[in-house]
Every structure is written in C-alpha cells, then in structure tokens.
Amino acid sequence: MGMDLSVKTFRHEPEYFEAGPHPVAKAVKTAAADLAAHAPVALDDSGKLVAVTSANKANIYGLLPEEAAADEEAVVYLTGDFFADSLALEDGVTAADIEVDLRKIGIFLK
C-alpha cells in the first residue's frame, strides 16, 4: 500500500484571515495613516500604527483585523495564527520577510 506524501494545497470560500481558533491578545492603538485590513503594523515614534515596511519590520507590533483610517483607533491582534496569503503587505515586503519577526511576538503564519 503506497502513501501519497505530496504537498497539498487546500482552499475554501470564503478565504479566511485567522488560521487558529481565535487571536489571544488584542490592543487598541491610533493609526498614523490609512491602513488596510490584515496589514502587519508597527508603531512610529509617537506610538501610532504604521504599515510594516522593510525598514521597520524589526519593530513589528501586530496585525489589523479591519481597515483603519488615519487618526482612528484600531484593534490590533498581538498573538494568534493567521494565513500568510491573506496579509495586506506593502510593496517590497513578503510574508517570508516578516515571518520570523512575527513569530517573536507570538504571531504564527500558516
């Protein structure tokens, strides 16, 4: 009896952002600029949320479950399991670029 050990990709509709049961920790912070839903975010010098770029990825803070407008308070997921292909990433940033930084704060990509 043979076993099929090839890598499989499973999809479902709708596509989901959260990969685990529920994010564990949440915080509320103010956005410095308009931010997309599912965007990885960092904190700027004034403590406001900004999109993660290659320059600030070491200061990653969490992930946004919903979009946020500039100067609006937004919920931020601080821990949990999420699907990498559902992240809203800035140009020049890939999920692989931030995976280790996310893991350091308790966010795991699948």
PDB file of C-alpha atoms in Angstrom:
ATOM      1  CA  MET A   1       0.000   0.000   0.000  1.00  0.00           C
ATOM      2  CA  GLY A   2       1.507   3.328  -1.084  1.00  0.00           C
ATOM      3  CA  MET A   3       1.112   6.666   0.588  1.00  0.00           C
ATOM      4  CA  ASP A   4       0.720   9.958  -1.234  1.00  0.00           C
ATOM      5  CA  LEU A   5       3.072  12.306   0.638  1.00  0.00           C
ATOM      6  CA  SER A   6       2.990  15.146  -1.878  1.00  0.00           C
ATOM      7  CA  VAL A   7       2.264  18.641  -0.602  1.00  0.00           C
ATOM      8  CA  LYS A   8      -1.398  19.543  -0.904  1.00  0.00           C
ATOM      9  CA  THR A   9      -2.960  22.989  -1.026  1.00  0.00           C
ATOM     10  CA  PHE A  10      -6.484  23.215   0.310  1.00  0.00           C
ATOM     11  CA  ARG A  11      -8.726  26.229  -0.350  1.00  0.00           C
ATOM     12  CA  HIS A  12     -12.117  27.206   0.827  1.00  0.00           C
ATOM     13  CA  GLU A  13     -14.541  30.005   0.194  1.00  0.00           C
ATOM     14  CA  PRO A  14     -14.508  32.483   1.704  1.00  0.00           C
ATOM     15  CA  GLU A  15     -10.792  32.697   2.331  1.00  0.00           C
ATOM     16  CA  TYR A  16     -10.025  33.257   5.991  1.00  0.00           C
ATOM     17  CA  PHE A  17      -7.543  35.535   7.741  1.00  0.00           C
ATOM     18  CA  GLU A  18      -7.441  33.755  11.099  1.00  0.00           C
ATOM     19  CA  ALA A  19      -5.938  30.259  10.983  1.00  0.00           C
ATOM     20  CA  GLY A  20      -6.349  29.339  14.649  1.00  0.00           C
ATOM     21  CA  PRO A  21      -9.328  29.266  16.964  1.00  0.00           C
ATOM     22  CA  HIS A  22      -9.087  32.935  17.930  1.00  0.00           C
ATOM     23  CA  PRO A  23      -6.390  35.561  18.365  1.00  0.00           C
ATOM     24  CA  VAL A  24      -5.366  35.604  22.004  1.00  0.00           C
ATOM     25  CA  ALA A  25      -4.494  39.220  22.715  1.00  0.00           C
ATOM     26  CA  LYS A  26      -5.808  42.500  21.376  1.00  0.00           C
ATOM     27  CA  ALA A  27      -4.845  46.120  21.838  1.00  0.00           C
ATOM     28  CA  VAL A  28      -6.303  49.417  20.656  1.00  0.00           C
ATOM     29  CA  LYS A  29      -3.996  51.992  19.077  1.00  0.00           C
ATOM     30  CA  THR A  30      -4.432  55.034  16.835  1.00  0.00           C
ATOM     31  CA  ALA A  31      -3.472  54.788  13.155  1.00  0.00           C
ATOM     32  CA  ALA A  32      -0.995  57.342  11.802  1.00  0.00           C
ATOM     33  CA  ALA A  33      -2.277  56.847   8.236  1.00  0.00           C
ATOM     34  CA  ASP A  34      -4.921  54.841   6.399  1.00  0.00           C
ATOM     35  CA  LEU A  35      -4.207  51.134   6.876  1.00  0.00           C
ATOM     36  CA  ALA A  36      -5.647  48.121   5.065  1.00  0.00           C
ATOM     37  CA  ALA A  37      -7.394  45.219   6.761  1.00  0.00           C
ATOM     38  CA  HIS A  38      -4.995  42.348   7.572  1.00  0.00           C
ATOM     39  CA  ALA A  39      -1.962  44.662   7.429  1.00  0.00           C
ATOM     40  CA  PRO A  40       1.039  43.971   9.626  1.00  0.00           C
ATOM     41  CA  VAL A  41       1.712  47.124  11.645  1.00  0.00           C
ATOM     42  CA  ALA A  42       4.495  48.725  13.644  1.00  0.00           C
ATOM     43  CA  LEU A  43       4.492  51.708  15.988  1.00  0.00           C
ATOM     44  CA  ASP A  44       6.008  55.015  14.908  1.00  0.00           C
ATOM     45  CA  ASP A  45       7.914  57.381  17.239  1.00  0.00           C
ATOM     46  CA  SER A  46       4.640  58.861  18.521  1.00  0.00           C
ATOM     47  CA  GLY A  47       3.148  55.424  19.307  1.00  0.00           C
ATOM     48  CA  LYS A  48       0.750  55.389  16.347  1.00  0.00           C
ATOM     49  CA  LEU A  49       0.245  52.483  13.961  1.00  0.00           C
ATOM     50  CA  VAL A  50       2.036  52.462  10.609  1.00  0.00           C
ATOM     51  CA  ALA A  51       2.281  49.797   7.910  1.00  0.00           C
ATOM     52  CA  VAL A  52       5.255  47.457   8.156  1.00  0.00           C
ATOM     53  CA  THR A  53       7.972  48.165   5.604  1.00  0.00           C
ATOM     54  CA  SER A  54      11.394  46.630   5.073  1.00  0.00           C
ATOM     55  CA  ALA A  55      12.839  49.498   7.157  1.00  0.00           C
ATOM     56  CA  ASN A  56      10.652  48.987  10.264  1.00  0.00           C
ATOM     57  CA  LYS A  57       9.906  45.241  10.159  1.00  0.00           C
ATOM     58  CA  ALA A  58      12.046  44.583  13.241  1.00  0.00           C
ATOM     59  CA  ASN A  59       9.611  46.798  15.201  1.00  0.00           C
ATOM     60  CA  ILE A  60       6.506  44.871  14.155  1.00  0.00           C
ATOM     61  CA  TYR A  61       3.653  45.245  16.656  1.00  0.00           C
ATOM     62  CA  GLY A  62       0.778  43.116  15.347  1.00  0.00           C
ATOM     63  CA  LEU A  63      -1.864  42.605  12.648  1.00  0.00           C
ATOM     64  CA  LEU A  64      -5.005  44.603  11.901  1.00  0.00           C
ATOM     65  CA  PRO A  65      -8.228  42.601  11.611  1.00  0.00           C
ATOM     66  CA  GLU A  66     -10.028  45.520   9.906  1.00  0.00           C
ATOM     67  CA  GLU A  67      -9.017  48.605   7.945  1.00  0.00           C
ATOM     68  CA  ALA A  68      -8.335  51.806   9.858  1.00  0.00           C
ATOM     69  CA  ALA A  69      -8.420  55.439   8.778  1.00  0.00           C
ATOM     70  CA  ALA A  70      -5.788  57.970   9.813  1.00  0.00           C
ATOM     71  CA  ASP A  71      -6.215  59.169  13.413  1.00  0.00           C
ATOM     72  CA  GLU A  72      -8.823  56.458  14.052  1.00  0.00           C
ATOM     73  CA  GLU A  73      -8.473  53.925  16.854  1.00  0.00           C
ATOM     74  CA  ALA A  74      -7.961  50.378  15.603  1.00  0.00           C
ATOM     75  CA  VAL A  75      -7.931  46.943  17.191  1.00  0.00           C
ATOM     76  CA  VAL A  76      -4.612  45.131  16.760  1.00  0.00           C
ATOM     77  CA  TYR A  77      -4.114  41.386  17.109  1.00  0.00           C
ATOM     78  CA  LEU A  78      -0.987  40.763  19.174  1.00  0.00           C
ATOM     79  CA  THR A  79      -0.930  36.951  19.045  1.00  0.00           C
ATOM     80  CA  GLY A  80      -2.544  34.159  17.059  1.00  0.00           C
ATOM     81  CA  ASP A  81      -2.359  32.019  13.918  1.00  0.00           C
ATOM     82  CA  PHE A  82      -3.026  33.630  10.532  1.00  0.00           C
ATOM     83  CA  PHE A  83      -2.889  32.676   6.862  1.00  0.00           C
ATOM     84  CA  ALA A  84       0.165  34.241   5.195  1.00  0.00           C
ATOM     85  CA  ASP A  85      -1.551  34.674   1.835  1.00  0.00           C
ATOM     86  CA  SER A  86      -4.264  36.836   3.403  1.00  0.00           C
ATOM     87  CA  LEU A  87      -1.880  39.541   4.692  1.00  0.00           C
ATOM     88  CA  ALA A  88      -2.081  43.029   3.153  1.00  0.00           C
ATOM     89  CA  LEU A  89       1.604  43.742   2.602  1.00  0.00           C
ATOM     90  CA  GLU A  90       3.363  46.889   1.438  1.00  0.00           C
ATOM     91  CA  ASP A  91       5.330  46.803  -1.824  1.00  0.00           C
ATOM     92  CA  GLY A  92       8.712  45.193  -1.288  1.00  0.00           C
ATOM     93  CA  VAL A  93       7.618  43.186   1.787  1.00  0.00           C
ATOM     94  CA  THR A  94       6.758  39.480   1.648  1.00  0.00           C
ATOM     95  CA  ALA A  95       5.307  37.175   4.284  1.00  0.00           C
ATOM     96  CA  ALA A  96       8.668  35.381   4.380  1.00  0.00           C
ATOM     97  CA  ASP A  97      10.399  38.706   5.172  1.00  0.00           C
ATOM     98  CA  ILE A  98       8.356  39.231   8.342  1.00  0.00           C
ATOM     99  CA  GLU A  99       7.645  35.648   9.427  1.00  0.00           C
ATOM    100  CA  VAL A 100      10.474  35.496  11.990  1.00  0.00           C
ATOM    101  CA  ASP A 101       9.671  38.948  13.385  1.00  0.00           C
ATOM    102  CA  LEU A 102       6.011  37.948  13.764  1.00  0.00           C
ATOM    103  CA  ARG A 103       6.971  34.701  15.461  1.00  0.00           C
ATOM    104  CA  LYS A 104       8.939  36.681  18.080  1.00  0.00           C
ATOM    105  CA  ILE A 105       5.720  38.402  19.185  1.00  0.00           C
ATOM    106  CA  GLY A 106       3.547  35.272  19.130  1.00  0.00           C
ATOM    107  CA  ILE A 107       2.002  35.555  15.673  1.00  0.00           C
ATOM    108  CA  PHE A 108       2.348  32.460  13.511  1.00  0.00           C
ATOM    109  CA  LEU A 109       1.773  32.277   9.757  1.00  0.00           C
ATOM    110  CA  LYS A 110       0.391  29.227   8.011  1.00  0.00           C
TER     111      LYS A 110
END
